[in-house]
Amino acid sequence: MRITLNAENETWAEDSLTIRDILARKHWSFPLIIARLNGDLVEREDYATRVVRDGDALELYHLVSGG
């Protein structure tokens, strides 16, 4: 499958992956990651079940706090 991840093209051998799968493959383990799939906000508890398919656009944001 081919997707757009944070405005970059990505290609994966599988037909689909969950958001959690993509985070694991990218080795992104930040505790505060916000996901938008095709413009829709995805709740964190749905990352393991929300499927990303060919042609989808996924945006992942790492929230940083500080002062």
mmCIF file with all atom_site columns, C-alpha atoms in Angstrom:
data_model
loop_
_atom_site.group_PDB
_atom_site.id
_atom_site.type_symbol
_atom_site.label_atom_id
_atom_site.label_alt_id
_atom_site.label_comp_id
_atom_site.label_asym_id
_atom_site.label_entity_id
_atom_site.label_seq_id
_atom_site.pdbx_PDB_ins_code
_atom_site.Cartn_x
_atom_site.Cartn_y
_atom_site.Cartn_z
_atom_site.occupancy
_atom_site.B_iso_or_equiv
_atom_site.pdbx_formal_charge
_atom_site.auth_seq_id
_atom_site.auth_comp_id
_atom_site.auth_asym_id
_atom_site.auth_atom_id
_atom_site.pdbx_PDB_model_num
ATOM 1  C CA . MET A 1 1  ? 0.000   0.000  0.000  1.00 0.00 ? 1  MET A CA 1
ATOM 2  C CA . ARG A 1 2  ? 1.014   3.590  -0.559 1.00 0.00 ? 2  ARG A CA 1
ATOM 3  C CA . ILE A 1 3  ? 0.010   6.270  1.925  1.00 0.00 ? 3  ILE A CA 1
ATOM 4  C CA . THR A 1 4  ? 0.927   9.839  2.719  1.00 0.00 ? 4  THR A CA 1
ATOM 5  C CA . LEU A 1 5  ? 2.425   10.106 6.192  1.00 0.00 ? 5  LEU A CA 1
ATOM 6  C CA . ASN A 1 6  ? 3.022   13.664 7.389  1.00 0.00 ? 6  ASN A CA 1
ATOM 7  C CA . ALA A 1 7  ? 3.131   14.912 3.773  1.00 0.00 ? 7  ALA A CA 1
ATOM 8  C CA . GLU A 1 8  ? 5.692   12.247 2.766  1.00 0.00 ? 8  GLU A CA 1
ATOM 9  C CA . ASN A 1 9  ? 4.983   9.213  0.584  1.00 0.00 ? 9  ASN A CA 1
ATOM 10 C CA . GLU A 1 10 ? 5.360   5.857  2.325  1.00 0.00 ? 10 GLU A CA 1
ATOM 11 C CA . THR A 1 11 ? 5.098   2.380  0.820  1.00 0.00 ? 11 THR A CA 1
ATOM 12 C CA . TRP A 1 12 ? 4.353   -0.782 2.796  1.00 0.00 ? 12 TRP A CA 1
ATOM 13 C CA . ALA A 1 13 ? 4.091   -4.378 1.551  1.00 0.00 ? 13 ALA A CA 1
ATOM 14 C CA . GLU A 1 14 ? 0.813   -4.997 3.379  1.00 0.00 ? 14 GLU A CA 1
ATOM 15 C CA . ASP A 1 15 ? -2.626  -4.052 2.050  1.00 0.00 ? 15 ASP A CA 1
ATOM 16 C CA . SER A 1 16 ? -3.469  -2.304 5.306  1.00 0.00 ? 16 SER A CA 1
ATOM 17 C CA . LEU A 1 17 ? -1.997  -1.537 8.734  1.00 0.00 ? 17 LEU A CA 1
ATOM 18 C CA . THR A 1 18 ? -3.401  -0.094 11.919 1.00 0.00 ? 18 THR A CA 1
ATOM 19 C CA . ILE A 1 19 ? -2.177  3.230  13.234 1.00 0.00 ? 19 ILE A CA 1
ATOM 20 C CA . ARG A 1 20 ? -0.521  1.318  16.099 1.00 0.00 ? 20 ARG A CA 1
ATOM 21 C CA . ASP A 1 21 ? 1.321   -0.884 13.534 1.00 0.00 ? 21 ASP A CA 1
ATOM 22 C CA . ILE A 1 22 ? 2.638   2.175  11.713 1.00 0.00 ? 22 ILE A CA 1
ATOM 23 C CA . LEU A 1 23 ? 3.805   3.795  14.951 1.00 0.00 ? 23 LEU A CA 1
ATOM 24 C CA . ALA A 1 24 ? 5.661   0.586  15.851 1.00 0.00 ? 24 ALA A CA 1
ATOM 25 C CA . ARG A 1 25 ? 7.312   0.296  12.430 1.00 0.00 ? 25 ARG A CA 1
ATOM 26 C CA . LYS A 1 26 ? 8.453   3.912  12.608 1.00 0.00 ? 26 LYS A CA 1
ATOM 27 C CA . HIS A 1 27 ? 9.718   3.283  16.170 1.00 0.00 ? 27 HIS A CA 1
ATOM 28 C CA . TRP A 1 28 ? 7.641   6.208  17.437 1.00 0.00 ? 28 TRP A CA 1
ATOM 29 C CA . SER A 1 29 ? 6.880   5.594  21.098 1.00 0.00 ? 29 SER A CA 1
ATOM 30 C CA . PHE A 1 30 ? 6.223   9.126  22.310 1.00 0.00 ? 30 PHE A CA 1
ATOM 31 C CA . PRO A 1 31 ? 3.457   9.124  24.942 1.00 0.00 ? 31 PRO A CA 1
ATOM 32 C CA . LEU A 1 32 ? 1.510   12.013 23.401 1.00 0.00 ? 32 LEU A CA 1
ATOM 33 C CA . ILE A 1 33 ? 0.902   11.384 19.706 1.00 0.00 ? 33 ILE A CA 1
ATOM 34 C CA . ILE A 1 34 ? -2.160  12.794 17.985 1.00 0.00 ? 34 ILE A CA 1
ATOM 35 C CA . ALA A 1 35 ? -3.393  11.058 14.814 1.00 0.00 ? 35 ALA A CA 1
ATOM 36 C CA . ARG A 1 36 ? -5.545  12.350 11.987 1.00 0.00 ? 36 ARG A CA 1
ATOM 37 C CA . LEU A 1 37 ? -6.580  9.902  9.284  1.00 0.00 ? 37 LEU A CA 1
ATOM 38 C CA . ASN A 1 38 ? -7.882  11.533 6.115  1.00 0.00 ? 38 ASN A CA 1
ATOM 39 C CA . GLY A 1 39 ? -8.469  14.687 8.130  1.00 0.00 ? 39 GLY A CA 1
ATOM 40 C CA . ASP A 1 40 ? -10.436 12.998 10.928 1.00 0.00 ? 40 ASP A CA 1
ATOM 41 C CA . LEU A 1 41 ? -9.090  12.960 14.474 1.00 0.00 ? 41 LEU A CA 1
ATOM 42 C CA . VAL A 1 42 ? -8.572  9.414  15.769 1.00 0.00 ? 42 VAL A CA 1
ATOM 43 C CA . GLU A 1 43 ? -8.918  8.729  19.487 1.00 0.00 ? 43 GLU A CA 1
ATOM 44 C CA . ARG A 1 44 ? -5.822  7.215  21.081 1.00 0.00 ? 44 ARG A CA 1
ATOM 45 C CA . GLU A 1 45 ? -7.765  4.159  22.275 1.00 0.00 ? 45 GLU A CA 1
ATOM 46 C CA . ASP A 1 46 ? -8.637  3.410  18.619 1.00 0.00 ? 46 ASP A CA 1
ATOM 47 C CA . TYR A 1 47 ? -5.041  3.328  17.313 1.00 0.00 ? 47 TYR A CA 1
ATOM 48 C CA . ALA A 1 48 ? -4.899  -0.487 17.574 1.00 0.00 ? 48 ALA A CA 1
ATOM 49 C CA . THR A 1 49 ? -8.083  -0.966 15.547 1.00 0.00 ? 49 THR A CA 1
ATOM 50 C CA . ARG A 1 50 ? -8.209  1.983  13.120 1.00 0.00 ? 50 ARG A CA 1
ATOM 51 C CA . VAL A 1 51 ? -7.035  0.670  9.760  1.00 0.00 ? 51 VAL A CA 1
ATOM 52 C CA . VAL A 1 52 ? -4.970  2.692  7.290  1.00 0.00 ? 52 VAL A CA 1
ATOM 53 C CA . ARG A 1 53 ? -5.437  1.615  3.679  1.00 0.00 ? 53 ARG A CA 1
ATOM 54 C CA . ASP A 1 54 ? -3.896  2.330  0.296  1.00 0.00 ? 54 ASP A CA 1
ATOM 55 C CA . GLY A 1 55 ? -4.257  5.987  -0.665 1.00 0.00 ? 55 GLY A CA 1
ATOM 56 C CA . ASP A 1 56 ? -4.971  7.236  2.855  1.00 0.00 ? 56 ASP A CA 1
ATOM 57 C CA . ALA A 1 57 ? -3.378  10.326 4.368  1.00 0.00 ? 57 ALA A CA 1
ATOM 58 C CA . LEU A 1 58 ? -2.159  9.936  7.939  1.00 0.00 ? 58 LEU A CA 1
ATOM 59 C CA . GLU A 1 59 ? -0.855  12.790 10.047 1.00 0.00 ? 59 GLU A CA 1
ATOM 60 C CA . LEU A 1 60 ? 0.904   12.031 13.321 1.00 0.00 ? 60 LEU A CA 1
ATOM 61 C CA . TYR A 1 61 ? 1.788   14.854 15.710 1.00 0.00 ? 61 TYR A CA 1
ATOM 62 C CA . HIS A 1 62 ? 4.011   14.530 18.751 1.00 0.00 ? 62 HIS A CA 1
ATOM 63 C CA . LEU A 1 63 ? 2.805   16.913 21.430 1.00 0.00 ? 63 LEU A CA 1
ATOM 64 C CA . VAL A 1 64 ? 5.538   18.551 23.456 1.00 0.00 ? 64 VAL A CA 1
ATOM 65 C CA . SER A 1 65 ? 4.942   20.365 26.687 1.00 0.00 ? 65 SER A CA 1
ATOM 66 C CA . GLY A 1 66 ? 7.240   22.757 28.412 1.00 0.00 ? 66 GLY A CA 1
ATOM 67 C CA . GLY A 1 67 ? 7.540   26.222 29.619 1.00 0.00 ? 67 GLY A CA 1
#
